[in-house]
Tab-separated table of C-alpha atoms in Angstrom:
chain	number	residue	atom	x	y	z
K	29	UNK	CA	135.047	68.821	130.932
K	30	UNK	CA	135.130	67.770	127.316
K	31	UNK	CA	133.694	64.935	125.290
K	32	UNK	CA	135.593	62.438	123.116
K	33	UNK	CA	135.259	62.752	119.377
K	34	UNK	CA	137.057	62.599	116.079
K	35	UNK	CA	139.805	64.863	114.852
K	36	UNK	CA	138.794	67.437	112.291
K	37	UNK	CA	140.939	68.542	109.428
K	38	UNK	CA	141.166	70.983	106.607
K	39	UNK	CA	144.110	71.271	104.255
K	40	UNK	CA	146.175	68.895	106.379
K	41	UNK	CA	145.346	70.683	109.629
K	42	UNK	CA	144.161	68.532	112.520
K	43	UNK	CA	142.789	69.149	115.984
K	44	UNK	CA	144.388	66.839	118.531
K	45	UNK	CA	142.920	68.180	121.761
K	46	UNK	CA	140.184	70.632	122.714
K	47	UNK	CA	140.221	70.891	126.494
K	48	UNK	CA	137.702	73.167	128.191
K	49	UNK	CA	138.257	73.884	131.889
K	50	UNK	CA	135.047	75.255	133.381
K	51	UNK	CA	136.447	76.988	136.462
K	52	UNK	CA	140.123	77.176	137.336
K	53	UNK	CA	140.842	76.079	140.901
K	54	UNK	CA	143.269	78.123	143.059
K	55	UNK	CA	146.434	76.043	142.663
K	56	UNK	CA	145.852	75.401	138.976
K	57	UNK	CA	145.082	79.090	138.416
K	58	UNK	CA	148.311	80.065	140.167
K	59	UNK	CA	150.256	77.713	137.902
K	60	UNK	CA	148.645	79.170	134.783
K	61	UNK	CA	149.021	82.729	136.060
K	62	UNK	CA	152.779	82.508	136.467
K	63	UNK	CA	153.125	82.707	132.679
K	64	UNK	CA	150.337	85.236	132.107
K	65	UNK	CA	151.689	88.713	131.257
K	66	UNK	CA	148.595	90.177	132.921
K	67	UNK	CA	149.628	88.636	136.239
K	68	UNK	CA	147.802	86.479	138.812
K	69	UNK	CA	144.129	86.495	139.695
K	70	UNK	CA	142.892	83.770	137.337
K	71	UNK	CA	141.042	81.701	139.933
K	72	UNK	CA	137.492	80.952	138.809
K	73	UNK	CA	138.131	81.814	135.164
K	74	UNK	CA	137.242	79.509	132.284
K	75	UNK	CA	140.002	78.159	130.122
K	76	UNK	CA	140.644	76.433	126.813
K	77	UNK	CA	143.613	74.426	125.578
K	78	UNK	CA	143.895	73.443	121.933
K	79	UNK	CA	146.569	71.126	120.598
K	80	UNK	CA	146.996	71.005	116.826
K	81	UNK	CA	149.100	69.695	113.978
K	82	UNK	CA	151.105	70.930	112.218
K	83	UNK	CA	152.718	72.812	115.086
K	84	UNK	CA	152.986	76.162	113.294
K	85	UNK	CA	149.213	76.297	112.819
K	86	UNK	CA	149.063	77.461	116.428
K	87	UNK	CA	150.409	80.908	115.441
K	88	UNK	CA	147.474	81.600	113.108
K	89	UNK	CA	144.996	80.332	115.681
K	90	UNK	CA	146.424	82.569	118.390
K	91	UNK	CA	146.364	85.566	116.071
K	92	UNK	CA	142.692	85.091	115.211
K	93	UNK	CA	141.528	84.247	118.732
K	94	UNK	CA	143.328	87.123	120.445
K	95	UNK	CA	142.379	89.701	117.795
K	96	UNK	CA	138.705	88.823	117.722
K	97	UNK	CA	137.893	87.979	121.348
K	98	UNK	CA	138.641	89.367	124.799
K	99	UNK	CA	140.664	86.347	125.908
K	100	UNK	CA	144.152	86.323	127.396
K	101	UNK	CA	146.770	83.619	126.918
K	102	UNK	CA	149.460	82.147	129.145
K	103	UNK	CA	150.938	79.642	126.707
K	104	UNK	CA	151.820	79.377	123.030
K	105	UNK	CA	154.104	76.471	122.148
K	106	UNK	CA	155.116	75.145	118.732
K	107	UNK	CA	157.188	71.984	118.957
K	108	UNK	CA	158.387	69.699	116.174
K	109	UNK	CA	155.038	67.978	115.602
K	110	UNK	CA	152.341	69.673	117.695
K	111	UNK	CA	151.364	73.179	118.730
K	112	UNK	CA	149.502	74.126	121.912
K	113	UNK	CA	147.581	77.312	122.727
K	114	UNK	CA	145.974	78.287	126.036
K	115	UNK	CA	143.219	80.910	126.347
K	116	UNK	CA	141.293	82.125	129.388
K	117	UNK	CA	138.668	84.655	130.387
K	118	UNK	CA	136.381	85.477	133.291
K	119	UNK	CA	133.491	85.073	130.838
K	120	UNK	CA	132.909	81.456	129.731
K	121	UNK	CA	131.118	82.658	126.593
K	122	UNK	CA	134.247	84.548	125.556
K	123	UNK	CA	136.295	81.361	125.833
K	124	UNK	CA	133.709	79.444	123.814
K	125	UNK	CA	133.721	82.209	121.187
K	126	UNK	CA	137.456	81.716	120.730
K	127	UNK	CA	136.886	77.989	120.461
K	128	UNK	CA	134.353	78.509	117.689
K	129	UNK	CA	136.823	80.660	115.747
K	130	UNK	CA	139.573	78.077	116.165
K	131	UNK	CA	137.381	75.169	115.076
K	132	UNK	CA	136.295	77.071	111.967
K	133	UNK	CA	139.893	77.808	111.017
K	134	UNK	CA	140.924	74.188	111.434
K	135	UNK	CA	137.962	72.983	109.429
K	136	UNK	CA	136.352	71.028	112.237
K	137	UNK	CA	132.602	71.456	112.618
K	138	UNK	CA	132.680	70.599	116.296
K	139	UNK	CA	135.032	69.850	119.167
K	140	UNK	CA	136.796	67.982	120.588
K	141	UNK	CA	139.565	66.255	118.592
K	142	UNK	CA	141.240	63.047	119.683
K	143	UNK	CA	139.764	61.405	122.766
K	144	UNK	CA	142.064	61.460	125.803
K	145	UNK	CA	144.191	58.382	126.256
K	146	UNK	CA	145.693	57.453	129.593
K	147	UNK	CA	149.269	56.372	128.897
K	148	UNK	CA	149.930	55.385	132.492
K	149	UNK	CA	149.144	56.145	136.122
K	150	UNK	CA	151.324	55.228	139.056
K	151	UNK	CA	150.745	55.520	142.792
K	152	UNK	CA	153.899	55.453	144.905
K	153	UNK	CA	153.549	55.491	148.686
K	154	UNK	CA	156.024	56.616	151.346
K	155	UNK	CA	158.531	58.328	149.072
K	156	UNK	CA	162.090	58.256	150.408
K	157	UNK	CA	164.210	61.347	150.835
K	158	UNK	CA	166.473	60.192	148.008
K	159	UNK	CA	163.507	59.742	145.648
K	160	UNK	CA	162.130	63.157	146.562
K	161	UNK	CA	165.493	64.748	145.839
K	162	UNK	CA	165.641	63.182	142.377
K	163	UNK	CA	162.122	64.298	141.451
K	164	UNK	CA	162.764	67.799	142.779
K	165	UNK	CA	165.566	68.213	140.229
K	166	UNK	CA	163.003	68.029	137.431
K	167	UNK	CA	161.956	71.675	137.622
K	168	UNK	CA	159.073	71.168	139.999
K	169	UNK	CA	156.396	73.656	140.986
K	170	UNK	CA	156.107	72.383	144.573
K	171	UNK	CA	158.607	70.122	146.293
K	172	UNK	CA	158.058	66.421	146.816
K	173	UNK	CA	158.743	65.528	150.451
K	174	UNK	CA	160.017	62.448	152.205
K	175	UNK	CA	157.071	60.325	153.348
K	176	UNK	CA	154.695	61.692	150.698
K	177	UNK	CA	152.481	59.525	148.559
K	178	UNK	CA	152.883	60.416	144.892
K	179	UNK	CA	150.476	60.177	141.955
K	180	UNK	CA	151.873	60.194	138.414
K	181	UNK	CA	149.493	60.645	135.464
K	182	UNK	CA	150.575	60.590	131.813
K	183	UNK	CA	148.158	61.401	128.983
K	184	UNK	CA	147.919	61.637	125.209
K	185	UNK	CA	147.334	64.213	123.836
K	186	UNK	CA	149.382	66.173	126.351
K	187	UNK	CA	146.908	69.024	126.938
K	188	UNK	CA	144.439	66.756	128.752
K	189	UNK	CA	146.709	66.949	131.786
K	190	UNK	CA	145.101	70.346	132.468
K	191	UNK	CA	141.671	68.776	132.830
K	192	UNK	CA	142.938	66.059	135.164
K	193	UNK	CA	144.833	68.523	137.371
K	194	UNK	CA	141.920	70.921	137.758
K	195	UNK	CA	139.357	68.194	138.451
K	196	UNK	CA	141.582	66.537	141.069
K	197	UNK	CA	142.019	69.877	142.828
K	198	UNK	CA	138.244	70.214	143.177
K	199	UNK	CA	138.156	67.152	145.422
K	200	UNK	CA	141.558	66.988	147.139
K	201	UNK	CA	144.262	69.183	148.628
K	202	UNK	CA	147.092	67.374	146.851
K	203	UNK	CA	150.132	69.481	146.030
K	204	UNK	CA	150.954	69.984	142.358
K	205	UNK	CA	154.581	68.949	142.017
K	206	UNK	CA	155.086	68.808	138.243
K	207	UNK	CA	153.104	69.672	135.102
K	208	UNK	CA	154.044	69.014	131.463
K	209	UNK	CA	151.365	70.259	129.074
K	210	UNK	CA	152.899	69.852	125.633
K	211	UNK	CA	154.884	67.348	123.605
K	212	UNK	CA	154.150	63.747	122.688
K	213	UNK	CA	152.446	63.175	126.048
K	214	UNK	CA	151.498	65.206	129.096
K	215	UNK	CA	152.626	64.467	132.619
K	216	UNK	CA	151.271	65.395	136.031
K	217	UNK	CA	152.775	64.602	139.441
K	218	UNK	CA	150.723	65.250	142.579
K	219	UNK	CA	151.702	64.567	146.183
K	220	UNK	CA	150.117	64.334	149.614
K	221	UNK	CA	148.668	61.721	151.933
K	222	UNK	CA	147.956	58.165	150.800
K	223	UNK	CA	144.226	58.704	151.312
K	224	UNK	CA	144.166	61.843	149.171
K	225	UNK	CA	146.305	60.255	146.457
K	226	UNK	CA	143.794	57.405	146.278
K	227	UNK	CA	140.979	59.932	145.769
K	228	UNK	CA	143.046	61.900	143.263
K	229	UNK	CA	143.779	58.764	141.279
K	230	UNK	CA	140.079	57.970	140.985
K	231	UNK	CA	139.155	61.539	140.013
K	232	UNK	CA	141.893	61.719	137.369
K	233	UNK	CA	140.674	58.493	135.785
K	234	UNK	CA	137.097	59.789	135.721
K	235	UNK	CA	138.159	63.132	134.220
K	236	UNK	CA	139.939	61.323	131.392
K	237	UNK	CA	137.029	58.975	130.727
K	238	UNK	CA	138.797	55.976	132.256
K	239	UNK	CA	136.795	55.714	135.474
């Protein structure tokens, strides 16, 4: 988990999010691994997400981190305003080494950027078949089912969704329906029993410093 702090900056560069995931859980690791050119097998690895402005800064950060450390990456996104980079390794020290390089390049003496802000959370019980069908058109990872309870979490900056998803998985068996990790805000949809959604809601709030 990460700690709230102030954004650092150098030459107009700013760190929006610095999200350290200590140990990727199986479902989260499978989600990350689908976009990893090195394939699956990421369970248990440590992970770092950085979100920066301007967006194109992310290309220089990726270049330095991947050239000078033994990390792999599953995501590099440069949108209109913000850029997001993911790094992971079986060695936590290797991930932290990349983080140190990135912070130095941005001009921030320490992590972690802007503190996570919870835009909204919603708990919806006993989803209808029609509702499930609409959600399932959104490019889901796992299908929402009729009768499910559903947890929706939206965060700013977007990358903090990763922390919430991984922490919830440590304590529940909720299915990961949808993940959005970049853009103006991040979004996570989880589904399962009402009891597990209640637990997941509490854990997500705690992970984001809202509990």
